[in-house]
Every structure is written in C-alpha cells, then in structure tokens.
Amino acid sequence: MSIIVTKDVKKWFGDFQALDGISMEIKEKEVIVICGPSGSGKSTFIRCINRLEQHQEGEIIVDGIELTNDLKNIDAIRSEVGMVFQSFNLFPHLTVMQNITLAPIWVRKKTRTEAEAKAMELLERVGIPEQAEKFPGQLSGGQQQRVAIARALAMEPKIMLFDEPTSALDPEMIKEVLDVMKELAQSGMTMIVVTHEMGFAKEVCDRVIFFDEGKLVEENNPEDFFNNPKSDRTKLFLSQIL
Amino acid sequence: MNFIENTKVRWLRDNLFSSIGSATITLITVYMLISMYRGTVGFILSPMRKWTAVTYNMQLYMIFNYAEDESWRAWASVGVALLLAGITLGYWNTGEKTSFNSISTGIFKLSTALTLMVVLAPTETEVMNNDGSRSMVEVISSNQRMNLLIPMAVLTLLSFLLTRYDIQKSFNKTKMIIFYLGFLVASGWLIKVPTVVFDDAGNRVKPDLFLPVATTTTIPWTILYAVLWAAFFIGLFLQKKELKTLKRIIPISWVILPLYLFSWLYKKPIIEFNKVLMNDIPGVLIFWTIGFLIIRYITNEKFMSYKNYLTGVFLLATALILFLRIPFLFKVLTFSVVLLLLVAPAIANTTEGKKSLLIIWVVAVAVLAFLLRGSGSPTGIMTPTGSFLGGFSLTWVLAIFGTYVSFPFGVILALGRTSNLPLVRIICTGIIEIVRSVPYITWLFFASVMLTVFMPEGVEFNLIVRVLIVTAFFSGAYFAENIRGGLQSIPKGQYEAANAIGMNPFQRISLIVLPQALRAVIPTLVSSIITAFKDSSLVAIIGLFDTLRIGSAVIPTQSSPVNFVGTQLDNLLFIALFYWVFCFIFSRRTMKIEKKLGLGER
C-alpha cells in the first residue's frame, strides 16, 4: 500500500519551473533517497509533501488525504509527517526539552508529564539525554540536528522527511546524525531523505531517485543506481561526486 | 595584595599616562571635572537657590490637592505596592550572597569619594546682586567642612582596615539592599531640611530654618519600611512552602495592583448599590454560566464543530455593542468570551485543565467586575481642580496605564501590519502611518477637545481616560514599528519548523514568533517606554496637573503666605532629577532582565 502518491506535480517560482511533472509512489516503511544537483527541485519536492511549498498542478496524496487548500487536510497531513531541516530550525528561546514537548502538548494535547516522559525516551534514542535542560545555542551542530529529529519524532509521525540533514554539519558530526537516521530506518519508519551522503544511500535505502531540472530522471534500487545507472545524466552526476 | 596594587598602577600608566600627550589630556580632563564639580556644588549651595520651594511643596508634588484627611489612602497605596514588592523579592529570592569583603570595599570606595567631594567643595560661590553686580558669597565655612570631614575620614579609615582583614562572612544580597534602604528611612529622622517657618506675628522667619522632617512624613515611611521587611520574610516563608500557584499569582497581581490602587484605594469610589445589584451581579452570574458551559462542553465533538461560528458571533457582538449604552462590564466580558473560546481547546482538554480554567474564569470575571465598578464610579475625593489625580500620582497613572494599553495594542498593530490578509494589513498600516505623522501634542488637543465630538451621544469619558486612549494609539504605533523590526528578524525557518510540527497560526505567533521577536527588541522597547514616561509631562498643555505643571505652577502661589517668585529653576531641577532617577532605575533593571534572557549570547 502506498502511503505517498504524487501525480504529475508541477510548481513554478515565477517563471522558473521548479518541478516538472513528478509522479511517484512510496510504500509504507520504505526508505527513499532523493539526490541530484542543486537547483534540481529535490528540496522543493519534499517541502511540497507537507505544504511548506504549494504545488500548482497535479495531485499529492499522503496517507489517503489529498493536499488541497483545505486547512484541515493540511493540519492532518502535517501531524502525520515529521520534517528535519538542513539548518535545524530549533527554537532558540526554549530548552531542548521544551523544544521537543511543545508540539505534543499544544498540538497533540498531551499532558506535560506524558510529553516529558516521551521526550526523555526520544532523547535517549538519539543519544543525548544529558542535554535536556540546555538551550539549542549551547549544543554542537550534530547534537542540534539530533534534537531536531527527536522533536519531529515526538509527534509520532508516520513519515519522516529529511531535507539535507547533514549538509550544515562538520564531517565529524555527520556520522552521529546518520547513525540516528539508520536506526530510524531499521525501526520501520517511512523516510524520504534528500542528501548527498551516498554512503547512506548505498547502505540503508530501498530506492534512489535522481532529480534534474525539476524532472524525475531516474528511479532505481541502490545497487543498480550506483553500479549501472540507466541515464547518462546520472552517470555524469555520479562521476562528479564519487 | 602587592600584585593588585601593581596591576592598578599599571592600569593607570597604560590607560591614562601612556605618553606625554595622553598625560596632558588626562590632567586637563581631571581639571575640567573638578571645576565642573565645584561649580555644581556652588550652584546648589548658593544662597540664591531656594530649595524650600521644593521641600515646602513636596505634598503638592506627590498627591497634588488630594484631600488632606484622606491622605492615608496615598500612603496605603504605596504600602500595598511595597507589600507585593517584598513578597516578590522574598519568593523569588535566589539566595545570592554578598561577601563581607565586597561590602567593606564598597563602603571604603564610597567614603573615599565622599571625603574627596568634601575636600574639593568650593568655599565660596559667585552670586548676582539685585543691581546686576556680581560678588562672592561663602557657601561652606571651614567649620562645616571639618565637621563633615572628620566622620568621613574615620569611616574611610575603618572600612580600609576592614578590607585588610579577610573576614569569611557573607550576607543575602536582597536583605542587604533592603537594609541599605533603611538608611534612607533613618535619614528622614536624622537630617534637617530647610523649612518655611512663620513667627508669632505671621511673618516668615528669614533665613529659612533647618528643621527635622515632619513626623507626618517620617512615621508613615518607617511603617512602610517595616511592611517591606515583613513582606520579605513572608515571601521567604512562602518560597520554603513551595507553593507553585504563587508563581502565576504574583505576576498577575502586579498587573492587577495598579488597577486596584487607582480604581479603589486611591480613588475612593462612591458605589451606587442599585447599579451593583442591577448590572454587576447579574452580569457576573450570566458570564460565569456562559464560561462554565463553554469549558464543560469544549471537548464535545459536536460543540467543537460549531466553535468557530460561536467565536465569530461573540466577536461580532463585541463590535456591535461597543457603542451601545450598556454597562462597560458587558462589553468587556463579551470580548473575554472570545478569548476564552480561543484558549479553551488548548487548556481544557483534561479534567484537570478544565478545573483550573474554570477557576481562572470565575476569578477573572469577578475581578473585572470589581475593578470596573471602582473605575466607573465617581470619586469621593473632593478637590478644587475636579480630578483626584495630580503630580506624581498622575504621572504614574499615565506611565503605567499608557504602557498597559499601548503595548498590547502595539503588538496587535505589528502583527496586523505583517499579516497576509490585505485588509488587515492596510488598516494597521493606515493607523500606524496616520498616528505617527501627527505630533503628540496635536493628539492631546484632539483628546481634550475633539474626542467627545466623535463619540456617540451619551458616551462620555473623563479627560484622563481620553488622554489614555490617545496615548494607546500614539505609543502603540511606535511600539508596533519596534516590534515589527523584531518580527522581521525571525528567520523563515522558525515559521517553517512551527508549521512542520503542526502548529496553528495562533500557536505559531504566541509560542514561537512573539517571544523571540520581543526579546530581540527589548532595548528599543525600553527606550520607547522611557519616552512615553517623559512625554506624559505634555499633558500639562491640556490642563492636567502633572509633575512638571506643578513645578511651574508653584511659583506665584498668591494664595499661599509664602512667595516663591524666582524659584522656577530649583523646581525644574528637582523635576529633572525625579525623571532621571526613575528612568535610570528602569533602564538598569531591564538591562538585568536582558542579561537573564541571554540576549546576544545565544
């Protein structure tokens, strides 16, 4: 059963066409890596999935709910879909604990004790329970990104979107974030990851999708994608980054 | 010890005497500072200055022509404020300590400075005679100077010796601050102030005598000081009890306190009991019931589907009855229902939440009814000028309520101006641009002359209320522009993150955007509040007697037996000092808050 279905999704920023007819289906518990050169529309695509960007043509159906202008649908989808950003986007005026418990308390209407217990559990899962009372500014980049993952998980989403989660990190810290993501993938979470970490793609994901100029160029299993890609554009891209 | 002295000497050499040029500049600056100091002291102590004009009119400055036999109300108002202040200090006492050493070092520095000041004070000063010639007059005799110098020198020596001994003792910082305030109170008993005195024939005794401060001033202050101590210990006791609800109650009390003081304690309203029976009690009961029903059924799914319509209906009702001739209480409470409907789904989702929200609603409605009854009733204080407010009391009302009403209004305008809804944006931008482009004085004239014309028939407000309405718009527009700057400094990612975790726009603004935006603009907000505080003196133009107006009005005082002609300067200097002291304390306090919030560190 497909949890995300997109049909011929198109989006323009002014005259510039960012997405040009993207159609794909993502099954439950699948881990998808989206890669491609910058400006190819991969971030725009996953931001369309939880309506941070609005698509202009085509259909996006998440967990059976179609994304339209109806605010109720948008809210329903957003609480199903967790998102991790390139620049973490933690709330700097709140502690790590408050960052994580904010949405469960206000959006999911949990009690504070319940939310805090869950948050502590998640912090242990991402490996930084001792940082609960610190402010985001006091943490390293890798720790901040792990808090961001915990914050998204606190809403108990069915799908996790990762928008270049390791691009803003030092090489040393990339591993700690990737480890958390691997563990998450193994636990059966549906994940769409926009990344340049080809190691992660090879090791963890079920499918690799290659974007260029707003088009879906290639969709392949990781082995074939890296060893014998179908299109010339993919070959060129891989030769440049590997 | 040797090391410290060496670093001090080195600091002097490096910063002040590093070259011949800098040494010259240092010496010239020191000379200039000393001459300025001598000039100032000469000016203050000159026989030309008549500080009696200030001390004699102190009561006017404080409470204007407030009825003398009711003046306990003014003291009680200060007392209630001090009571709350003491409890707050005690309850939030961090237990921060000051070491004995730092206290003795402080005393040493202070007494050294005072000794130096006495030594450097001028012996005589230049005055202008009646015929325009100038002559020198003695201001401090060598006897007086010695009388001051000896205790100073002893104190300096003692404190210096104390700094040499390493006494391992420390005191609670807050307790020390309250203790220091005791010196101010004690000085009321000890010092003598120039007083206007009349002999048996009714002629003024000249030169004015130095007499002790009147007991009608010193006794209340002493009692208030005791109240502060008592409240502080009560606060400490409550802190030990760990009552969590107080954490919410104390800040709310600070919001209600001035409202209570100026609508009940200070005002002495004449309550019409038939109005209480006809308006207040039914109103409170009706809205208690409405609130109870909302809180009871807010979790009901069927109710929730109609919630938005209900909110709209109450919002519309608020707008419609705004200009109807029904009690103000009903208008306020109708709007409160809108607020209740907005927050209830978030809070009243558990039995516990329902219970606490119900308590909040019951108390809030009752308190609102109580305060509005007080502020809506005529005052029982009979004064010749028609208003029971004047002097400091008026300045405080304008400053506190000006900020109270204009700050939320500014937040709303700023949010409206950055809104996506075109109509809201145009209206808010229009209000800001129109209000800002007209001088404040023009708005004050508008308040005093025009505002009544614009009101529907039968709606009439006191002049002070009209001034507050105008101030809400005027400072509100400035606040709005400051806050808009803060809103723009919030990165787009914060909005996206809030959206991505499923927050609705209301939660996004109140939990994520506003806290960060307001924190970013604290410095500009502080200067806006200070500006509003000082601008309140402009109300003198439309006939209200604020501190500044009194300062210039005491000069002729034909009715009084004392003639203070030619004393405008003294009064104005005193008023300047008054404004400076409060603005300075305010800016210092907010600097501490800024530090606490870690502005610029994170």
CSV table of N, CA, C and O in Angstrom, one decimal, chain B residues 135-187:
chain,number,residue,atom,x,y,z
B,135,SER,N,29.1,89.2,43.2
B,135,SER,CA,30.0,89.2,44.3
B,135,SER,C,30.2,87.7,44.8
B,135,SER,O,29.4,86.9,44.4
B,136,MET,N,31.2,87.5,45.6
B,136,MET,CA,31.4,86.1,46.1
B,136,MET,C,30.8,86.0,47.5
B,136,MET,O,30.8,86.9,48.3
B,137,VAL,N,30.1,84.8,47.7
B,137,VAL,CA,29.5,84.5,48.9
B,137,VAL,C,30.0,83.2,49.5
B,137,VAL,O,30.3,82.3,48.7
B,138,GLU,N,30.2,83.1,50.8
B,138,GLU,CA,30.7,81.9,51.3
B,138,GLU,C,29.6,80.9,51.4
B,138,GLU,O,28.4,81.2,51.7
B,139,VAL,N,29.9,79.6,50.9
B,139,VAL,CA,28.9,78.6,51.0
B,139,VAL,C,29.2,77.5,52.0
B,139,VAL,O,28.3,77.0,52.6
B,140,ILE,N,30.5,77.2,52.2
B,140,ILE,CA,30.8,76.2,53.2
B,140,ILE,C,31.9,76.8,54.1
B,140,ILE,O,33.0,77.2,53.6
B,141,SER,N,31.6,77.0,55.3
B,141,SER,CA,32.6,77.5,56.2
B,141,SER,C,33.6,76.4,56.6
B,141,SER,O,33.3,75.2,56.4
B,142,SER,N,34.8,76.8,57.0
B,142,SER,CA,35.8,75.8,57.3
B,142,SER,C,35.4,74.9,58.5
B,142,SER,O,35.7,73.8,58.6
B,143,ASN,N,34.5,75.5,59.4
B,143,ASN,CA,34.0,74.7,60.5
B,143,ASN,C,33.1,73.6,60.0
B,143,ASN,O,33.3,72.4,60.4
B,144,GLN,N,32.2,74.0,59.1
B,144,GLN,CA,31.3,73.0,58.5
B,144,GLN,C,32.1,71.9,57.8
B,144,GLN,O,31.8,70.7,57.9
B,145,ARG,N,33.1,72.3,57.1
B,145,ARG,CA,33.9,71.4,56.3
B,145,ARG,C,34.6,70.4,57.2
B,145,ARG,O,34.5,69.2,57.0
B,146,MET,N,35.1,70.9,58.4
B,146,MET,CA,35.8,70.0,59.3
B,146,MET,C,34.7,69.0,59.9
B,146,MET,O,35.0,67.8,60.1
B,147,ASN,N,33.5,69.5,60.2
B,147,ASN,CA,32.5,68.7,60.8
B,147,ASN,C,32.1,67.5,59.9
B,147,ASN,O,31.8,66.5,60.4
B,148,LEU,N,32.2,67.8,58.6
B,148,LEU,CA,31.9,66.7,57.7
B,148,LEU,C,33.1,65.8,57.5
B,148,LEU,O,32.9,64.6,57.3
B,149,LEU,N,34.3,66.4,57.5
B,149,LEU,CA,35.4,65.7,57.1
B,149,LEU,C,35.8,64.6,58.1
B,149,LEU,O,36.2,63.5,57.8
B,150,ILE,N,35.7,65.0,59.4
B,150,ILE,CA,36.2,64.1,60.5
B,150,ILE,C,35.4,62.7,60.4
B,150,ILE,O,36.1,61.7,60.4
B,151,PRO,N,34.1,62.7,60.5
B,151,PRO,CA,33.4,61.4,60.4
B,151,PRO,C,33.7,60.6,59.1
B,151,PRO,O,33.9,59.4,59.1
B,152,MET,N,33.8,61.4,58.0
B,152,MET,CA,34.2,60.8,56.7
B,152,MET,C,35.5,60.1,56.8
B,152,MET,O,35.7,58.9,56.4
B,153,ALA,N,36.5,60.8,57.3
B,153,ALA,CA,37.8,60.2,57.4
B,153,ALA,C,37.9,59.0,58.3
B,153,ALA,O,38.5,58.0,58.0
B,154,VAL,N,37.1,59.1,59.4
B,154,VAL,CA,37.1,57.9,60.3
B,154,VAL,C,36.5,56.7,59.6
B,154,VAL,O,37.0,55.6,59.7
B,155,LEU,N,35.4,57.0,58.9
B,155,LEU,CA,34.7,55.9,58.2
B,155,LEU,C,35.6,55.3,57.1
B,155,LEU,O,35.7,54.1,57.0
B,156,THR,N,36.3,56.2,56.4
B,156,THR,CA,37.3,55.7,55.3
B,156,THR,C,38.3,54.8,56.0
B,156,THR,O,38.6,53.7,55.5
B,157,LEU,N,38.9,55.3,57.1
B,157,LEU,CA,40.0,54.5,57.7
B,157,LEU,C,39.5,53.2,58.2
B,157,LEU,O,40.1,52.1,58.0
B,158,LEU,N,38.3,53.2,58.9
B,158,LEU,CA,37.7,52.0,59.4
B,158,LEU,C,37.4,50.9,58.3
B,158,LEU,O,37.8,49.8,58.4
B,159,SER,N,36.8,51.4,57.2
B,159,SER,CA,36.5,50.5,56.2
B,159,SER,C,37.7,50.0,55.5
B,159,SER,O,37.8,48.8,55.0
B,160,PHE,N,38.8,50.8,55.4
B,160,PHE,CA,40.0,50.4,54.8
B,160,PHE,C,40.6,49.3,55.7
B,160,PHE,O,41.1,48.3,55.1
B,161,LEU,N,40.6,49.5,57.0
B,161,LEU,CA,41.1,48.4,57.9
B,161,LEU,C,40.4,47.1,57.7
B,161,LEU,O,40.9,46.0,57.7
B,162,LEU,N,39.0,47.3,57.5
B,162,LEU,CA,38.2,46.1,57.4
B,162,LEU,C,38.5,45.3,56.1
B,162,LEU,O,38.5,44.1,56.1
B,163,THR,N,38.9,46.1,55.1
B,163,THR,CA,39.2,45.4,53.8
B,163,THR,C,40.5,44.6,54.0
B,163,THR,O,40.7,43.6,53.3
B,164,ARG,N,41.3,45.0,54.9
B,164,ARG,CA,42.6,44.3,55.1
B,164,ARG,C,42.4,43.0,55.7
B,164,ARG,O,43.2,42.1,55.6
B,165,TYR,N,41.4,42.9,56.6
B,165,TYR,CA,41.2,41.6,57.3
B,165,TYR,C,40.3,40.7,56.4
B,165,TYR,O,39.3,41.2,55.8
B,166,ASP,N,40.6,39.5,56.3
B,166,ASP,CA,39.9,38.6,55.5
B,166,ASP,C,38.8,37.9,56.3
B,166,ASP,O,39.0,36.8,56.9
B,167,ILE,N,37.6,38.6,56.4
B,167,ILE,CA,36.5,38.0,57.2
B,167,ILE,C,35.6,37.2,56.4
B,167,ILE,O,35.0,37.6,55.4
B,168,GLN,N,35.5,35.9,56.7
B,168,GLN,CA,34.8,35.0,55.9
B,168,GLN,C,33.3,35.0,56.3
B,168,GLN,O,32.8,34.2,57.1
B,169,LYS,N,32.6,36.0,55.8
B,169,LYS,CA,31.2,36.1,56.2
B,169,LYS,C,30.5,36.7,54.9
B,169,LYS,O,31.0,37.6,54.2
B,170,SER,N,29.3,36.2,54.7
B,170,SER,CA,28.6,36.8,53.6
B,170,SER,C,27.1,37.0,53.9
B,170,SER,O,26.6,36.3,54.8
B,171,PHE,N,26.4,37.9,53.2
B,171,PHE,CA,25.1,38.3,53.5
B,171,PHE,C,24.2,38.1,52.3
B,171,PHE,O,24.7,38.2,51.2
B,172,ASN,N,22.9,37.8,52.6
B,172,ASN,CA,22.0,37.7,51.5
B,172,ASN,C,21.9,39.1,50.8
B,172,ASN,O,21.7,40.1,51.4
B,173,LYS,N,22.0,39.1,49.4
B,173,LYS,CA,22.1,40.3,48.7
B,173,LYS,C,20.8,41.1,48.8
B,173,LYS,O,20.9,42.4,49.0
B,174,THR,N,19.7,40.5,48.7
B,174,THR,CA,18.4,41.2,48.7
B,174,THR,C,18.2,41.8,50.1
B,174,THR,O,17.8,43.0,50.2
B,175,LYS,N,18.6,41.0,51.2
B,175,LYS,CA,18.5,41.6,52.5
B,175,LYS,C,19.3,42.8,52.7
B,175,LYS,O,18.9,43.8,53.3
B,176,MET,N,20.5,42.8,52.1
B,176,MET,CA,21.4,43.9,52.2
B,176,MET,C,20.8,45.1,51.5
B,176,MET,O,20.9,46.3,52.0
B,177,ILE,N,20.2,44.9,50.3
B,177,ILE,CA,19.6,46.1,49.6
B,177,ILE,C,18.4,46.7,50.4
B,177,ILE,O,18.4,47.9,50.6
B,178,ILE,N,17.6,45.8,51.1
B,178,ILE,CA,16.5,46.4,51.9
B,178,ILE,C,17.1,47.1,53.1
B,178,ILE,O,16.7,48.1,53.5
B,179,PHE,N,18.2,46.5,53.6
B,179,PHE,CA,18.9,47.1,54.8
B,179,PHE,C,19.4,48.5,54.4
B,179,PHE,O,19.3,49.5,55.1
B,180,TYR,N,20.0,48.6,53.2
B,180,TYR,CA,20.5,49.9,52.8
B,180,TYR,C,19.4,51.0,52.7
B,180,TYR,O,19.5,52.1,53.0
B,181,LEU,N,18.2,50.5,52.2
B,181,LEU,CA,17.0,51.4,52.1
B,181,LEU,C,16.7,52.0,53.5
B,181,LEU,O,16.2,53.1,53.6
B,182,GLY,N,17.0,51.2,54.5
B,182,GLY,CA,16.8,51.6,55.9
B,182,GLY,C,17.6,52.9,56.2
B,182,GLY,O,17.1,53.8,56.9
B,183,PHE,N,18.7,53.1,55.5
B,183,PHE,CA,19.5,54.4,55.8
B,183,PHE,C,18.7,55.6,55.3
B,183,PHE,O,18.7,56.6,55.9
B,184,LEU,N,18.0,55.4,54.1
B,184,LEU,CA,17.1,56.5,53.6
B,184,LEU,C,16.0,56.8,54.6
B,184,LEU,O,15.8,58.0,54.9
B,185,VAL,N,15.4,55.8,55.2
B,185,VAL,CA,14.3,56.0,56.1
B,185,VAL,C,14.9,56.7,57.4
B,185,VAL,O,14.3,57.6,57.9
B,186,ALA,N,16.0,56.1,57.8
B,186,ALA,CA,16.6,56.7,59.1
B,186,ALA,C,17.0,58.1,58.8
B,186,ALA,O,16.9,59.0,59.8
B,187,SER,N,17.5,58.4,57.6
B,187,SER,CA,17.9,59.8,57.4
B,187,SER,C,16.7,60.8,57.5
B,187,SER,O,16.9,61.9,57.8
